[in-house]
PDB file of N, CA, C and O in Angstrom, chain B, residues numbered from 101:
ATOM      1  N   UNK B 101      -6.603  -6.379  39.637  1.00  0.00           N
ATOM      2  CA  UNK B 101      -7.414  -7.179  38.731  1.00  0.00           C
ATOM      3  C   UNK B 101      -8.139  -6.277  37.727  1.00  0.00           C
ATOM      4  O   UNK B 101      -8.103  -6.526  36.522  1.00  0.00           O
ATOM      5  N   UNK B 102      -8.797  -5.229  38.233  1.00  0.00           N
ATOM      6  CA  UNK B 102      -9.507  -4.315  37.353  1.00  0.00           C
ATOM      7  C   UNK B 102      -8.533  -3.535  36.462  1.00  0.00           C
ATOM      8  O   UNK B 102      -8.836  -3.248  35.305  1.00  0.00           O
ATOM      9  N   UNK B 103      -7.372  -3.198  37.007  1.00  0.00           N
ATOM     10  CA  UNK B 103      -6.373  -2.459  36.232  1.00  0.00           C
ATOM     11  C   UNK B 103      -5.892  -3.302  35.055  1.00  0.00           C
ATOM     12  O   UNK B 103      -5.694  -2.797  33.950  1.00  0.00           O
ATOM     13  N   UNK B 104      -5.712  -4.586  35.311  1.00  0.00           N
ATOM     14  CA  UNK B 104      -5.264  -5.481  34.232  1.00  0.00           C
ATOM     15  C   UNK B 104      -6.330  -5.580  33.145  1.00  0.00           C
ATOM     16  O   UNK B 104      -6.009  -5.575  31.956  1.00  0.00           O
ATOM     17  N   UNK B 105      -7.585  -5.670  33.544  1.00  0.00           N
ATOM     18  CA  UNK B 105      -8.681  -5.738  32.580  1.00  0.00           C
ATOM     19  C   UNK B 105      -8.748  -4.451  31.754  1.00  0.00           C
ATOM     20  O   UNK B 105      -8.978  -4.492  30.545  1.00  0.00           O
ATOM     21  N   UNK B 106      -8.544  -3.299  32.424  1.00  0.00           N
ATOM     22  CA  UNK B 106      -8.541  -2.019  31.719  1.00  0.00           C
ATOM     23  C   UNK B 106      -7.392  -1.953  30.708  1.00  0.00           C
ATOM     24  O   UNK B 106      -7.576  -1.496  29.580  1.00  0.00           O
ATOM     25  N   UNK B 107      -6.199  -2.415  31.123  1.00  0.00           N
ATOM     26  CA  UNK B 107      -5.040  -2.407  30.229  1.00  0.00           C
ATOM     27  C   UNK B 107      -5.303  -3.274  28.993  1.00  0.00           C
ATOM     28  O   UNK B 107      -4.960  -2.892  27.874  1.00  0.00           O
ATOM     29  N   UNK B 108      -5.908  -4.433  29.205  1.00  0.00           N
ATOM     30  CA  UNK B 108      -6.224  -5.321  28.081  1.00  0.00           C
ATOM     31  C   UNK B 108      -7.237  -4.670  27.139  1.00  0.00           C
ATOM     32  O   UNK B 108      -7.123  -4.772  25.918  1.00  0.00           O
ATOM     33  N   UNK B 109      -8.235  -3.998  27.730  1.00  0.00           N
ATOM     34  CA  UNK B 109      -9.252  -3.332  26.923  1.00  0.00           C
ATOM     35  C   UNK B 109      -8.635  -2.209  26.088  1.00  0.00           C
ATOM     36  O   UNK B 109      -8.951  -2.064  24.908  1.00  0.00           O
ATOM     37  N   UNK B 110      -7.749  -1.411  26.708  1.00  0.00           N
ATOM     38  CA  UNK B 110      -7.080  -0.317  25.998  1.00  0.00           C
ATOM     39  C   UNK B 110      -6.191  -0.880  24.890  1.00  0.00           C
ATOM     40  O   UNK B 110      -6.156  -0.330  23.789  1.00  0.00           O
ATOM     41  N   UNK B 111      -5.480  -1.957  25.165  1.00  0.00           N
ATOM     42  CA  UNK B 111      -4.607  -2.567  24.162  1.00  0.00           C
ATOM     43  C   UNK B 111      -5.431  -3.085  22.979  1.00  0.00           C
ATOM     44  O   UNK B 111      -5.027  -2.942  21.825  1.00  0.00           O
ATOM     45  N   UNK B 112      -6.587  -3.686  23.273  1.00  0.00           N
ATOM     46  CA  UNK B 112      -7.450  -4.190  22.205  1.00  0.00           C
ATOM     47  C   UNK B 112      -7.989  -3.039  21.352  1.00  0.00           C
ATOM     48  O   UNK B 112      -8.056  -3.149  20.128  1.00  0.00           O
ATOM     49  N   UNK B 113      -8.373  -1.934  22.002  1.00  0.00           N
ATOM     50  CA  UNK B 113      -8.863  -0.774  21.258  1.00  0.00           C
ATOM     51  C   UNK B 113      -7.769  -0.175  20.374  1.00  0.00           C
ATOM     52  O   UNK B 113      -8.027   0.217  19.236  1.00  0.00           O
ATOM     53  N   UNK B 114      -6.549  -0.106  20.903  1.00  0.00           N
ATOM     54  CA  UNK B 114      -5.428   0.405  20.105  1.00  0.00           C
ATOM     55  C   UNK B 114      -5.206  -0.462  18.875  1.00  0.00           C
ATOM     56  O   UNK B 114      -5.013   0.045  17.770  1.00  0.00           O
ATOM     57  N   UNK B 115      -5.235  -1.785  19.081  1.00  0.00           N
ATOM     58  CA  UNK B 115      -5.013  -2.701  17.968  1.00  0.00           C
ATOM     59  C   UNK B 115      -6.094  -2.531  16.901  1.00  0.00           C
ATOM     60  O   UNK B 115      -5.794  -2.525  15.707  1.00  0.00           O
ATOM     61  N   UNK B 116      -7.347  -2.394  17.327  1.00  0.00           N
ATOM     62  CA  UNK B 116      -8.447  -2.203  16.385  1.00  0.00           C
ATOM     63  C   UNK B 116      -8.269  -0.902  15.595  1.00  0.00           C
ATOM     64  O   UNK B 116      -8.495  -0.870  14.386  1.00  0.00           O
ATOM     65  N   UNK B 117      -7.866   0.162  16.280  1.00  0.00           N
ATOM     66  CA  UNK B 117      -7.694   1.440  15.582  1.00  0.00           C
ATOM     67  C   UNK B 117      -6.527   1.359  14.601  1.00  0.00           C
ATOM     68  O   UNK B 117      -6.598   1.931  13.514  1.00  0.00           O
ATOM     69  N   UNK B 118      -5.456   0.657  14.970  1.00  0.00           N
ATOM     70  CA  UNK B 118      -4.325   0.488  14.047  1.00  0.00           C
ATOM     71  C   UNK B 118      -4.742  -0.336  12.838  1.00  0.00           C
ATOM     72  O   UNK B 118      -4.360  -0.023  11.711  1.00  0.00           O
ATOM     73  N   UNK B 119      -5.526  -1.393  13.065  1.00  0.00           N
ATOM     74  CA  UNK B 119      -5.993  -2.227  11.962  1.00  0.00           C
ATOM     75  C   UNK B 119      -6.849  -1.417  10.993  1.00  0.00           C
ATOM     76  O   UNK B 119      -6.677  -1.513   9.778  1.00  0.00           O
ATOM     77  N   UNK B 120      -7.770  -0.621  11.529  1.00  0.00           N
ATOM     78  CA  UNK B 120      -8.642   0.166  10.654  1.00  0.00           C
ATOM     79  C   UNK B 120      -7.843   1.234   9.914  1.00  0.00           C
ATOM     80  O   UNK B 120      -8.138   1.535   8.757  1.00  0.00           O
ATOM     81  N   UNK B 121      -6.830   1.814  10.573  1.00  0.00           N
ATOM     82  CA  UNK B 121      -5.992   2.821   9.909  1.00  0.00           C
ATOM     83  C   UNK B 121      -5.177   2.183   8.787  1.00  0.00           C
ATOM     84  O   UNK B 121      -5.019   2.773   7.718  1.00  0.00           O
ATOM     85  N   UNK B 122      -4.663   0.984   9.027  1.00  0.00           N
ATOM     86  CA  UNK B 122      -3.862   0.339   7.982  1.00  0.00           C
ATOM     87  C   UNK B 122      -4.746  -0.068   6.808  1.00  0.00           C
ATOM     88  O   UNK B 122      -4.306  -0.020   5.659  1.00  0.00           O
ATOM     89  N   UNK B 123      -5.989  -0.467   7.081  1.00  0.00           N
ATOM     90  CA  UNK B 123      -6.908  -0.796   5.996  1.00  0.00           C
ATOM     91  C   UNK B 123      -7.223   0.447   5.171  1.00  0.00           C
ATOM     92  O   UNK B 123      -7.282   0.378   3.943  1.00  0.00           O
ATOM     93  N   UNK B 124      -7.426   1.583   5.837  1.00  0.00           N
ATOM     94  CA  UNK B 124      -7.710   2.824   5.121  1.00  0.00           C
ATOM     95  C   UNK B 124      -6.513   3.257   4.285  1.00  0.00           C
ATOM     96  O   UNK B 124      -6.675   3.695   3.146  1.00  0.00           O
ATOM     97  N   UNK B 125      -5.320   3.138   4.840  1.00  0.00           N
ATOM     98  CA  UNK B 125      -4.136   3.548   4.078  1.00  0.00           C
ATOM     99  C   UNK B 125      -3.919   2.620   2.886  1.00  0.00           C
ATOM    100  O   UNK B 125      -3.514   3.070   1.814  1.00  0.00           O
ATOM    101  N   UNK B 126      -4.189   1.313   3.070  1.00  0.00           N
ATOM    102  CA  UNK B 126      -4.070   0.381   1.946  1.00  0.00           C
ATOM    103  C   UNK B 126      -5.072   0.731   0.860  1.00  0.00           C
ATOM    104  O   UNK B 126      -4.740   0.704  -0.325  1.00  0.00           O
ATOM    105  N   UNK B 127      -6.301   1.062   1.255  1.00  0.00           N
ATOM    106  CA  UNK B 127      -7.333   1.422   0.296  1.00  0.00           C
ATOM    107  C   UNK B 127      -6.911   2.679  -0.464  1.00  0.00           C
ATOM    108  O   UNK B 127      -7.088   2.759  -1.680  1.00  0.00           O
ATOM    109  N   UNK B 128      -6.351   3.667   0.255  1.00  0.00           N
ATOM    110  CA  UNK B 128      -5.895   4.900  -0.379  1.00  0.00           C
ATOM    111  C   UNK B 128      -4.761   4.606  -1.353  1.00  0.00           C
ATOM    112  O   UNK B 128      -4.750   5.145  -2.460  1.00  0.00           O
ATOM    113  N   UNK B 129      -3.803   3.757  -0.962  1.00  0.00           N
ATOM    114  CA  UNK B 129      -2.698   3.398  -1.853  1.00  0.00           C
ATOM    115  C   UNK B 129      -3.212   2.686  -3.091  1.00  0.00           C
ATOM    116  O   UNK B 129      -2.719   2.930  -4.193  1.00  0.00           O
ATOM    117  N   UNK B 130      -4.197   1.808  -2.928  1.00  0.00           N
ATOM    118  CA  UNK B 130      -4.771   1.105  -4.078  1.00  0.00           C
ATOM    119  C   UNK B 130      -5.419   2.093  -5.044  1.00  0.00           C
ATOM    120  O   UNK B 130      -5.251   1.974  -6.258  1.00  0.00           O
ATOM    121  N   UNK B 131      -6.156   3.066  -4.515  1.00  0.00           N
ATOM    122  CA  UNK B 131      -6.794   4.074  -5.368  1.00  0.00           C
ATOM    123  C   UNK B 131      -5.741   4.891  -6.102  1.00  0.00           C
ATOM    124  O   UNK B 131      -5.889   5.180  -7.290  1.00  0.00           O
ATOM    125  N   UNK B 132      -4.663   5.268  -5.388  1.00  0.00           N
ATOM    126  CA  UNK B 132      -3.583   6.024  -6.019  1.00  0.00           C
ATOM    127  C   UNK B 132      -2.941   5.212  -7.131  1.00  0.00           C
ATOM    128  O   UNK B 132      -2.663   5.739  -8.208  1.00  0.00           O
ATOM    129  N   UNK B 133      -2.704   3.927  -6.872  1.00  0.00           N
ATOM    130  CA  UNK B 133      -2.080   3.055  -7.867  1.00  0.00           C
ATOM    131  C   UNK B 133      -2.975   2.928  -9.089  1.00  0.00           C
ATOM    132  O   UNK B 133      -2.490   2.982 -10.219  1.00  0.00           O
ATOM    133  N   UNK B 134      -4.276   2.759  -8.877  1.00  0.00           N
ATOM    134  CA  UNK B 134      -5.206   2.651 -10.003  1.00  0.00           C
ATOM    135  C   UNK B 134      -5.168   3.909 -10.862  1.00  0.00           C
ATOM    136  O   UNK B 134      -5.158   3.825 -12.090  1.00  0.00           O
ATOM    137  N   UNK B 135      -5.148   5.064 -10.223  1.00  0.00           N
ATOM    138  CA  UNK B 135      -5.097   6.318 -10.981  1.00  0.00           C
ATOM    139  C   UNK B 135      -3.786   6.435 -11.752  1.00  0.00           C
ATOM    140  O   UNK B 135      -3.764   6.891 -12.894  1.00  0.00           O
ATOM    141  N   UNK B 136      -2.702   6.019 -11.116  1.00  0.00           N
ATOM    142  CA  UNK B 136      -1.402   6.078 -11.778  1.00  0.00           C
ATOM    143  C   UNK B 136      -1.362   5.154 -12.995  1.00  0.00           C
ATOM    144  O   UNK B 136      -0.835   5.524 -14.043  1.00  0.00           O
ATOM    145  N   UNK B 137      -1.916   3.964 -12.852  1.00  0.00           N
ATOM    146  CA  UNK B 137      -1.950   3.022 -13.973  1.00  0.00           C
ATOM    147  C   UNK B 137      -2.763   3.604 -15.124  1.00  0.00           C
ATOM    148  O   UNK B 137      -2.363   3.485 -16.282  1.00  0.00           O
ATOM    149  N   UNK B 138      -3.888   4.225 -14.826  1.00  0.00           N
ATOM    150  CA  UNK B 138      -4.711   4.825 -15.883  1.00  0.00           C
ATOM    151  C   UNK B 138      -3.971   5.952 -16.609  1.00  0.00           C
ATOM    152  O   UNK B 138      -4.155   6.150 -17.810  1.00  0.00           O
ATOM    153  N   UNK B 139      -3.129   6.691 -15.867  1.00  0.00           N
ATOM    154  CA  UNK B 139      -2.375   7.772 -16.496  1.00  0.00           C
ATOM    155  C   UNK B 139      -1.244   7.232 -17.365  1.00  0.00           C
ATOM    156  O   UNK B 139      -0.968   7.774 -18.435  1.00  0.00           O
ATOM    157  N   UNK B 140      -0.591   6.167 -16.908  1.00  0.00           N
ATOM    158  CA  UNK B 140       0.589   5.642 -17.598  1.00  0.00           C
ATOM    159  C   UNK B 140       0.227   4.728 -18.762  1.00  0.00           C
ATOM    160  O   UNK B 140       0.960   4.680 -19.750  1.00  0.00           O
ATOM    161  N   UNK B 141      -0.860   4.019 -18.673  1.00  0.00           N
ATOM    162  CA  UNK B 141      -1.189   2.971 -19.642  1.00  0.00           C
ATOM    163  C   UNK B 141      -1.093   3.403 -21.111  1.00  0.00           C
ATOM    164  O   UNK B 141      -0.518   2.660 -21.906  1.00  0.00           O
ATOM    165  N   UNK B 142      -1.621   4.554 -21.509  1.00  0.00           N
ATOM    166  CA  UNK B 142      -1.534   4.926 -22.926  1.00  0.00           C
ATOM    167  C   UNK B 142      -0.086   5.085 -23.412  1.00  0.00           C
ATOM    168  O   UNK B 142       0.216   4.822 -24.576  1.00  0.00           O
ATOM    169  N   UNK B 143       0.800   5.515 -22.515  1.00  0.00           N
ATOM    170  CA  UNK B 143       2.191   5.745 -22.898  1.00  0.00           C
ATOM    171  C   UNK B 143       3.029   4.482 -22.815  1.00  0.00           C
ATOM    172  O   UNK B 143       4.052   4.365 -23.489  1.00  0.00           O
ATOM    173  N   UNK B 144       2.601   3.545 -21.997  1.00  0.00           N
ATOM    174  CA  UNK B 144       3.378   2.334 -21.749  1.00  0.00           C
ATOM    175  C   UNK B 144       3.618   1.547 -23.036  1.00  0.00           C
ATOM    176  O   UNK B 144       4.729   1.075 -23.278  1.00  0.00           O
ATOM    177  N   UNK B 145       2.593   1.408 -23.851  1.00  0.00           N
ATOM    178  CA  UNK B 145       2.727   0.632 -25.087  1.00  0.00           C
ATOM    179  C   UNK B 145       3.628   1.314 -26.115  1.00  0.00           C
ATOM    180  O   UNK B 145       4.143   0.655 -27.018  1.00  0.00           O
ATOM    181  N   UNK B 146       3.821   2.623 -25.988  1.00  0.00           N
ATOM    182  CA  UNK B 146       4.666   3.332 -26.952  1.00  0.00           C
ATOM    183  C   UNK B 146       6.153   3.167 -26.644  1.00  0.00           C
ATOM    184  O   UNK B 146       6.994   3.451 -27.497  1.00  0.00           O
ATOM    185  N   UNK B 147       6.488   2.709 -25.431  1.00  0.00           N
ATOM    186  CA  UNK B 147       7.894   2.516 -25.068  1.00  0.00           C
ATOM    187  C   UNK B 147       8.444   1.246 -25.703  1.00  0.00           C
ATOM    188  O   UNK B 147       7.707   0.278 -25.893  1.00  0.00           O
ATOM    189  N   UNK B 148       9.736   1.243 -26.032  1.00  0.00           N
ATOM    190  CA  UNK B 148      10.351   0.007 -26.527  1.00  0.00           C
ATOM    191  C   UNK B 148      10.319  -1.070 -25.445  1.00  0.00           C
ATOM    192  O   UNK B 148      10.320  -0.759 -24.254  1.00  0.00           O
ATOM    193  N   UNK B 149      10.290  -2.324 -25.857  1.00  0.00           N
ATOM    194  CA  UNK B 149      10.150  -3.433 -24.920  1.00  0.00           C
ATOM    195  C   UNK B 149      11.286  -3.476 -23.897  1.00  0.00           C
ATOM    196  O   UNK B 149      11.036  -3.755 -22.724  1.00  0.00           O
ATOM    197  N   UNK B 150      12.529  -3.207 -24.314  1.00  0.00           N
ATOM    198  CA  UNK B 150      13.635  -3.261 -23.357  1.00  0.00           C
ATOM    199  C   UNK B 150      13.505  -2.153 -22.300  1.00  0.00           C
ATOM    200  O   UNK B 150      13.898  -2.349 -21.150  1.00  0.00           O
ATOM    201  N   UNK B 151      12.965  -1.011 -22.678  1.00  0.00           N
ATOM    202  CA  UNK B 151      12.738   0.070 -21.704  1.00  0.00           C
ATOM    203  C   UNK B 151      11.669  -0.336 -20.696  1.00  0.00           C
ATOM    204  O   UNK B 151      11.801  -0.072 -19.501  1.00  0.00           O
ATOM    205  N   UNK B 152      10.620  -0.973 -21.179  1.00  0.00           N
ATOM    206  CA  UNK B 152       9.558  -1.424 -20.270  1.00  0.00           C
ATOM    207  C   UNK B 152      10.097  -2.440 -19.280  1.00  0.00           C
ATOM    208  O   UNK B 152       9.763  -2.396 -18.096  1.00  0.00           O
ATOM    209  N   UNK B 153      10.940  -3.365 -19.765  1.00  0.00           N
ATOM    210  CA  UNK B 153      11.522  -4.367 -18.866  1.00  0.00           C
ATOM    211  C   UNK B 153      12.425  -3.718 -17.826  1.00  0.00           C
ATOM    212  O   UNK B 153      12.408  -4.104 -16.657  1.00  0.00           O
ATOM    213  N   UNK B 154      13.216  -2.731 -18.248  1.00  0.00           N
ATOM    214  CA  UNK B 154      14.092  -2.019 -17.326  1.00  0.00           C
ATOM    215  C   UNK B 154      13.264  -1.314 -16.249  1.00  0.00           C
ATOM    216  O   UNK B 154      13.586  -1.406 -15.065  1.00  0.00           O
ATOM    217  N   UNK B 155      12.220  -0.624 -16.644  1.00  0.00           N
ATOM    218  CA  UNK B 155      11.355   0.088 -15.696  1.00  0.00           C
ATOM    219  C   UNK B 155      10.681  -0.909 -14.748  1.00  0.00           C
ATOM    220  O   UNK B 155      10.611  -0.671 -13.542  1.00  0.00           O
ATOM    221  N   UNK B 156      10.195  -2.006 -15.286  1.00  0.00           N
ATOM    222  CA  UNK B 156       9.557  -3.038 -14.470  1.00  0.00           C
ATOM    223  C   UNK B 156      10.504  -3.555 -13.395  1.00  0.00           C
ATOM    224  O   UNK B 156      10.132  -3.660 -12.226  1.00  0.00           O
ATOM    225  N   UNK B 157      11.757  -3.882 -13.809  1.00  0.00           N
ATOM    226  CA  UNK B 157      12.743  -4.394 -12.843  1.00  0.00           C
ATOM    227  C   UNK B 157      13.072  -3.346 -11.796  1.00  0.00           C
ATOM    228  O   UNK B 157      13.184  -3.663 -10.612  1.00  0.00           O
ATOM    229  N   UNK B 158      13.228  -2.092 -12.224  1.00  0.00           N
ATOM    230  CA  UNK B 158      13.534  -1.013 -11.295  1.00  0.00           C
ATOM    231  C   UNK B 158      12.423  -0.855 -10.255  1.00  0.00           C
ATOM    232  O   UNK B 158      12.694  -0.770  -9.057  1.00  0.00           O
ATOM    233  N   UNK B 159      11.174  -0.816 -10.721  1.00  0.00           N
ATOM    234  CA  UNK B 159      10.053  -0.655  -9.796  1.00  0.00           C
ATOM    235  C   UNK B 159       9.922  -1.851  -8.865  1.00  0.00           C
ATOM    236  O   UNK B 159       9.621  -1.683  -7.684  1.00  0.00           O
ATOM    237  N   UNK B 160      10.142  -3.048  -9.376  1.00  0.00           N
ATOM    238  CA  UNK B 160      10.050  -4.244  -8.534  1.00  0.00           C
ATOM    239  C   UNK B 160      11.085  -4.172  -7.412  1.00  0.00           C
ATOM    240  O   UNK B 160      10.772  -4.430  -6.250  1.00  0.00           O
ATOM    241  N   UNK B 161      12.335  -3.814  -7.775  1.00  0.00           N
ATOM    242  CA  UNK B 161      13.386  -3.714  -6.754  1.00  0.00           C
ATOM    243  C   UNK B 161      13.073  -2.607  -5.762  1.00  0.00           C
ATOM    244  O   UNK B 161      13.262  -2.776  -4.557  1.00  0.00           O
ATOM    245  N   UNK B 162      12.598  -1.483  -6.259  1.00  0.00           N
ATOM    246  CA  UNK B 162      12.310  -0.349  -5.377  1.00  0.00           C
ATOM    247  C   UNK B 162      11.168  -0.656  -4.418  1.00  0.00           C
ATOM    248  O   UNK B 162      11.188  -0.213  -3.270  1.00  0.00           O
ATOM    249  N   UNK B 163      10.178  -1.407  -4.875  1.00  0.00           N
ATOM    250  CA  UNK B 163       8.997  -1.658  -4.045  1.00  0.00           C
ATOM    251  C   UNK B 163       9.157  -2.853  -3.112  1.00  0.00           C
ATOM    252  O   UNK B 163       8.415  -2.972  -2.137  1.00  0.00           O
ATOM    253  N   UNK B 164      10.108  -3.737  -3.391  1.00  0.00           N
ATOM    254  CA  UNK B 164      10.247  -4.923  -2.545  1.00  0.00           C
ATOM    255  C   UNK B 164      11.302  -4.752  -1.463  1.00  0.00           C
ATOM    256  O   UNK B 164      11.433  -5.610  -0.590  1.00  0.00           O
ATOM    257  N   UNK B 165      12.056  -3.659  -1.505  1.00  0.00           N
ATOM    258  CA  UNK B 165      13.100  -3.449  -0.486  1.00  0.00           C
ATOM    259  C   UNK B 165      12.490  -2.901   0.781  1.00  0.00           C
ATOM    260  O   UNK B 165      13.203  -2.658   1.755  1.00  0.00           O
TER     261      UNK B 165
END
């Protein structure tokens, strides 16, 4: 009985640590993305429209797979 309670407690702690780690990694990815957008934005408008569409489609496919 006590062993089962301990196992449940350990499993809950593991889940909490995984949740907090995934939140931190998401926050880090968001910060990286924001910095990347700030770097690219001035150059983005100088590209021809068909090039921007091609890049957009490429990134969408790459990120959704």
